[in-house]
Short mmCIF file of C-alpha atoms in Angstrom, two decimals:
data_model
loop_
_atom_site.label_atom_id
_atom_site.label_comp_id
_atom_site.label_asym_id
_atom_site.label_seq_id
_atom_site.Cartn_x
_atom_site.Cartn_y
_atom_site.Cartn_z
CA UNK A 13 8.20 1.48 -24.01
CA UNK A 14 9.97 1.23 -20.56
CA UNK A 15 8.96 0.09 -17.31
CA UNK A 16 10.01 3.47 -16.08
CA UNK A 17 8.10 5.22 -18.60
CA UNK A 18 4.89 3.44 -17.37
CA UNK A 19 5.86 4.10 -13.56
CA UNK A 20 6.67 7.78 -14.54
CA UNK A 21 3.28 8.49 -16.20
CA UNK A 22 1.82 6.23 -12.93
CA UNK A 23 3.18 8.27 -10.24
CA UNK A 24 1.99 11.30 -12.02
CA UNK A 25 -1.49 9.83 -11.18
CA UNK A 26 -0.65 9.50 -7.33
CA UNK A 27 -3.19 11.26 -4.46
CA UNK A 28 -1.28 11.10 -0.95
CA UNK A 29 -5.06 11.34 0.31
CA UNK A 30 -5.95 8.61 -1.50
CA UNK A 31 -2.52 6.65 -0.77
CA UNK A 32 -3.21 7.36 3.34
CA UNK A 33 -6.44 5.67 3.01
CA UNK A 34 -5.47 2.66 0.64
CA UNK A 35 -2.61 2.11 4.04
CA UNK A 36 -5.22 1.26 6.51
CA UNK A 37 -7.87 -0.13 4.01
CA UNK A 38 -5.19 -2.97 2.70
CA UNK A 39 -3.72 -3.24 6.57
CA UNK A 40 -0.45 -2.25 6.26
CA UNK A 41 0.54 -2.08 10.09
CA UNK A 42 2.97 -4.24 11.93
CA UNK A 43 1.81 -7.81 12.20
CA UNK A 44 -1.16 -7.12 9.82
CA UNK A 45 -1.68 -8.89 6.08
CA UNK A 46 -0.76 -5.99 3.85
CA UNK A 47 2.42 -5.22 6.47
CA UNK A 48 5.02 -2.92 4.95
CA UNK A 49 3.18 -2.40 1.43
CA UNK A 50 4.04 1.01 0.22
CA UNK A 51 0.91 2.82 -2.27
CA UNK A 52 0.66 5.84 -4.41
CA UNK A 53 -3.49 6.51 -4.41
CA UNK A 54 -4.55 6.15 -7.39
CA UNK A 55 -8.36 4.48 -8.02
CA UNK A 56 -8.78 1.26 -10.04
CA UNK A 57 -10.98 2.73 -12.65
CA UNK A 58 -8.00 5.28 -13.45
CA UNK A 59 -5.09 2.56 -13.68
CA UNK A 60 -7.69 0.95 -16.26
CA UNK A 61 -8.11 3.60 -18.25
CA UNK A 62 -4.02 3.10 -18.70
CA UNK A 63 -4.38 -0.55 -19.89
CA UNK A 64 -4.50 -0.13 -23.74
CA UNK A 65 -2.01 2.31 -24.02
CA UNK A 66 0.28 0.07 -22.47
CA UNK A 67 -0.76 -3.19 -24.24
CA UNK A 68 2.21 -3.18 -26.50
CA UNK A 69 4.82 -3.60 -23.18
CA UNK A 70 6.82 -6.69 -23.49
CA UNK A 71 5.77 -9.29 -20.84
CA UNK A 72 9.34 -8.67 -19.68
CA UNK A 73 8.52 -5.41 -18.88
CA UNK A 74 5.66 -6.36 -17.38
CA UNK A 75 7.06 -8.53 -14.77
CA UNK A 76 9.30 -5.78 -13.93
CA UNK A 77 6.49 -3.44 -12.77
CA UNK A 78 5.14 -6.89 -11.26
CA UNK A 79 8.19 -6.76 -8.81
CA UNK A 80 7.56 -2.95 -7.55
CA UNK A 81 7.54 -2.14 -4.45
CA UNK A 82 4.11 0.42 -4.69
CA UNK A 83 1.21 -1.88 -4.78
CA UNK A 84 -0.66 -0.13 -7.40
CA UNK A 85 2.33 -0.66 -9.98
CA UNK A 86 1.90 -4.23 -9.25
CA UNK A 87 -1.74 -4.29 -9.57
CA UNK A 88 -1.35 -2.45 -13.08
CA UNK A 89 0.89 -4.90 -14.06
CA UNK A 90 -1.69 -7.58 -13.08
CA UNK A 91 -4.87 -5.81 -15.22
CA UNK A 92 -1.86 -5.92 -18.17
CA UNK A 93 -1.60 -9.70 -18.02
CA UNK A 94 -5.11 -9.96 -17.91
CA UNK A 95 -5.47 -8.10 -20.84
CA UNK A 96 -2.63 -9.46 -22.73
CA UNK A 97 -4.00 -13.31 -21.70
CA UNK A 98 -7.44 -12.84 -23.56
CA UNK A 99 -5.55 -11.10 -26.20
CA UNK A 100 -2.95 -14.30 -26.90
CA UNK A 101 -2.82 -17.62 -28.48
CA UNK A 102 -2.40 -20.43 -26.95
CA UNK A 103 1.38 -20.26 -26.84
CA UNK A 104 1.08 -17.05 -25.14
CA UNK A 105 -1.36 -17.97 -23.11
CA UNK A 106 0.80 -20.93 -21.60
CA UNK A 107 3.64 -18.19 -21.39
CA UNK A 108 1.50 -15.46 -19.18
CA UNK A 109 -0.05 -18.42 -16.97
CA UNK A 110 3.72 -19.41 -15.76
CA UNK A 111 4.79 -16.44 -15.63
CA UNK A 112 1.81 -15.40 -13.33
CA UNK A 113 2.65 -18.86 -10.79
CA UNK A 114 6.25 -18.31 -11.23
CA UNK A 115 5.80 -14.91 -9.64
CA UNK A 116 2.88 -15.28 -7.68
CA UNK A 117 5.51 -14.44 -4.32
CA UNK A 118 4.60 -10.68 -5.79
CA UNK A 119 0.37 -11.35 -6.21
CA UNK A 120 1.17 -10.47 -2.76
CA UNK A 121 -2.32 -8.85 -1.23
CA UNK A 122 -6.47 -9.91 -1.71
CA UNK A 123 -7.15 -7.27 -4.51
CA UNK A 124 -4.38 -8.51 -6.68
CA UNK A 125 -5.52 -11.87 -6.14
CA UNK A 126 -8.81 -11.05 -6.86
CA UNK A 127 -8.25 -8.75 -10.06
CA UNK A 128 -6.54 -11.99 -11.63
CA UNK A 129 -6.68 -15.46 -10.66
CA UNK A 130 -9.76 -16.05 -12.46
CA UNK A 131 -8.62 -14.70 -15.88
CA UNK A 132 -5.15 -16.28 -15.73
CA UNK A 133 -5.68 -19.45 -13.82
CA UNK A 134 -8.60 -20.10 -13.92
CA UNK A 135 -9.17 -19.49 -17.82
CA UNK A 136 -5.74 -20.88 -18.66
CA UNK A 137 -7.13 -24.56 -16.25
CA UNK A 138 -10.55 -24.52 -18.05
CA UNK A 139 -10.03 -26.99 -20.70
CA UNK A 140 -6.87 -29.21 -18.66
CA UNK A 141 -5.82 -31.04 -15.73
CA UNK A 142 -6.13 -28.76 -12.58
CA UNK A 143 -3.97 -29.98 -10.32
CA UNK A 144 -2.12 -26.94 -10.01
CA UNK A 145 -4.96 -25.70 -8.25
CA UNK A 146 -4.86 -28.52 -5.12
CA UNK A 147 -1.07 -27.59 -5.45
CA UNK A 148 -2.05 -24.08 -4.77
CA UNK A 149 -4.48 -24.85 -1.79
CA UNK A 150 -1.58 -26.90 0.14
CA UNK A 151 0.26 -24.17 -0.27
CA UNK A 152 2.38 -22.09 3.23
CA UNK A 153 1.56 -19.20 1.40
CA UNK A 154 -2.00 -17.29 2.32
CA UNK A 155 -2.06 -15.76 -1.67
CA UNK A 156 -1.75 -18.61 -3.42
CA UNK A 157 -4.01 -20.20 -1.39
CA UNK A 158 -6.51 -17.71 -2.15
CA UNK A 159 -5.31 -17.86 -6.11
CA UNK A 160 -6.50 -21.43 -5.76
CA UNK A 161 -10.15 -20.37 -4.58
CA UNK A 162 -10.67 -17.51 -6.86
CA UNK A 163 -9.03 -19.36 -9.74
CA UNK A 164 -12.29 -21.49 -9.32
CA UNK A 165 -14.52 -18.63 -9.69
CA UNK A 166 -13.81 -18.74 -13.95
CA UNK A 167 -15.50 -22.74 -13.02
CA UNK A 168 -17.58 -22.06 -11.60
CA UNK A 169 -18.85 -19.47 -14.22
CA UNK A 170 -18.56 -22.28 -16.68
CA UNK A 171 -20.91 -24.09 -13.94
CA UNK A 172 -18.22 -26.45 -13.13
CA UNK A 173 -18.32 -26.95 -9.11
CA UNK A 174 -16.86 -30.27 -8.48
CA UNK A 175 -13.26 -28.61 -8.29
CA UNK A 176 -14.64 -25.35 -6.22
CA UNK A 177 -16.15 -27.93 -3.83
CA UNK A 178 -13.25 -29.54 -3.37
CA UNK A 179 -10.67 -26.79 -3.31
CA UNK A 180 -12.80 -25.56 -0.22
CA UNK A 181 -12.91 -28.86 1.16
CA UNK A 182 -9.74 -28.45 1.58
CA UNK A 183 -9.37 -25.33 2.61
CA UNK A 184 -12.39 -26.13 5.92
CA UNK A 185 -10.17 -25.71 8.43
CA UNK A 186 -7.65 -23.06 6.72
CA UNK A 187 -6.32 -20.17 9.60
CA UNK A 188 -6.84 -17.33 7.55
CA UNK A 189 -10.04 -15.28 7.72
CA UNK A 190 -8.94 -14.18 4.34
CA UNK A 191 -9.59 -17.89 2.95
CA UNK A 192 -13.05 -17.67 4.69
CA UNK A 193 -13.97 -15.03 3.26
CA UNK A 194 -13.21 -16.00 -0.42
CA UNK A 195 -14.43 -19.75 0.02
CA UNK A 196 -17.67 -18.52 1.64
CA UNK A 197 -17.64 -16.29 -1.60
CA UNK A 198 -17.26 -19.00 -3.86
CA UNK A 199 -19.87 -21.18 -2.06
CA UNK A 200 -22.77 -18.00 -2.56
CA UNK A 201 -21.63 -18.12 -6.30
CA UNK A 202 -22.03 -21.62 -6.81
CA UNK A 203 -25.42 -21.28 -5.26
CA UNK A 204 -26.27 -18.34 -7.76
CA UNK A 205 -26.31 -21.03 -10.42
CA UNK A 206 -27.19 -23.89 -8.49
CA UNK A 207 -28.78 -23.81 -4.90
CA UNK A 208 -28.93 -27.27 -4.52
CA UNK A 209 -25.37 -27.60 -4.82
CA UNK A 210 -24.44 -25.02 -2.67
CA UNK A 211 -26.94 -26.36 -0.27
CA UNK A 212 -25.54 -29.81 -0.16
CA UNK A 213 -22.25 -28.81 0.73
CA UNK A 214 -23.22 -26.66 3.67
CA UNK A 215 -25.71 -29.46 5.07
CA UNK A 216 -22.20 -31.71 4.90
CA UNK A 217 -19.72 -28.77 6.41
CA UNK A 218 -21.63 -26.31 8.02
CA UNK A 219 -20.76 -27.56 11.57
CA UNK A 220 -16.94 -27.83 10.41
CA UNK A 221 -16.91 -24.38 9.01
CA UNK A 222 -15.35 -21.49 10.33
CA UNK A 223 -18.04 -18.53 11.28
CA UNK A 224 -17.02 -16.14 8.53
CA UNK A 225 -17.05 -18.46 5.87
CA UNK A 226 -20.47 -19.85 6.55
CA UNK A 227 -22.04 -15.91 6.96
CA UNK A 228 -20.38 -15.45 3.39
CA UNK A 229 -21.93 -18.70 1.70
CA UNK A 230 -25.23 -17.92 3.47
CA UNK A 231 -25.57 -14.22 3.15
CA UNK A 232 -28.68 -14.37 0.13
CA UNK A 233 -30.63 -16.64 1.75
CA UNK A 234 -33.83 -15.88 3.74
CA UNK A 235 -33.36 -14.91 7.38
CA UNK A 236 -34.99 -18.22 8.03
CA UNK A 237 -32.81 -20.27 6.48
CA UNK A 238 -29.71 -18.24 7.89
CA UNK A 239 -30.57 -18.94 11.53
CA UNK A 240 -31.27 -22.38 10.67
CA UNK A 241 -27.05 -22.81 9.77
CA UNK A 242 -26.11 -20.64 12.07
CA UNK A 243 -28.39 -21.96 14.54
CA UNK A 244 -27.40 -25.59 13.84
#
């Protein structure tokens, strides 16, 4: 099956409605994150109901549709890695994870990030070294940056914080609102499993913190204790 057969029965699914939307939602405009990124409008749940009919495409295909220029193409091609990553061994597993950093110039907006990192990099780090990760953070580039937080999110799940904590260590004093958002993230999901933890790290870096990120980490706890971090 070609990659133009999958971008043929993909474009049959496009809504210019829903296309005009997705523009400002993923802030396309000049000078904004998403600048210049092209969609068709078509929903998430409807590219997923594509996945298994497609999970027979070569991973060479796959990268292909990785490299479009319409981000939902892209995005498909990132729910097909998933898929084919908790499918594999662990040769193939080893094969998709590479592929997925050696391309990650084309994970190229939050939602793509978002839809992946955990399965691929963070899965694929689980049981290894995860340097890669602090690789990731030091990053110039804004989404792999933010593949190195939400890779920690599969950790995390496992309840395995040290790296998570340190990855947003790192990442304190980061420029991007889009980092704040998704370290503040990780911080509240840490603290889903253990508040403790979570609350230790904000009583060390909750005057260092940027705004957004400490609204994000906080935003379950009492009002009480909300104002106290904002507050302090």
């Amino acid at each position: 099956m070609s990659t133009k057969e999958i971008q043929t029965t993909l474009r049959a699914l496009s809504d210019p409605v829903i296309a005009k939307h997705s523009q400002r939602f993923f802030k396309t405009g000049k000078g904004e994150y998403g600048e210049g990124d092209k969609f068709l409008g078509i929903r998430v749940p409807v590219l997923r109901k594509q996945i298994k009919k497609y999970k027979a495409t070569s991973l060479k295909q796959n990268l292909n549709l990785l490299k479009s220029a319409y981000h939902e193409e892209r995005l498909f091609a990132l729910l097909l890695l998933v898929y084919k990553f908790k499918h594999a061994d662990a040769d193939g597993k080893t094969t998709i994870y590479e592929a997925y950093l050696n391309n990650s110039q084309y994970i190229n907006n939050w939602d793509l990030v978002d839809s992946s990192a955990h399965h691929i990099v963070g899965a694929y780090l689980e049981d290894k070294d995860r340097q890669p990760l602090y690789a990731l953070a030091a990053s110039n580039n804004l989404w792999q940056r933010r593949i190195a937080v939400l890779a920690c999110f599969h950790l995390i799940d496992q309840n395995q914080f040290d790296d998570a904590l340190k990855v947003s260590t790192v990442l304190l004093n980061d420029p991007e609102d889009l980092i704040h958002k998704a370290v503040g993230w990780m911080l509240r999901e840490i603290g889903k499993r253990d508040l403790a933890v979570e609350k230790a790290f904000l009583d060390r870096h909750h005057q260092q913190m940027p705004r957004t990120m400490l609204r994000y980490a906080i935003e379950k706890f009492p009002e009480k204790e909300r104002k106290h971090y904002l507050n302090k």
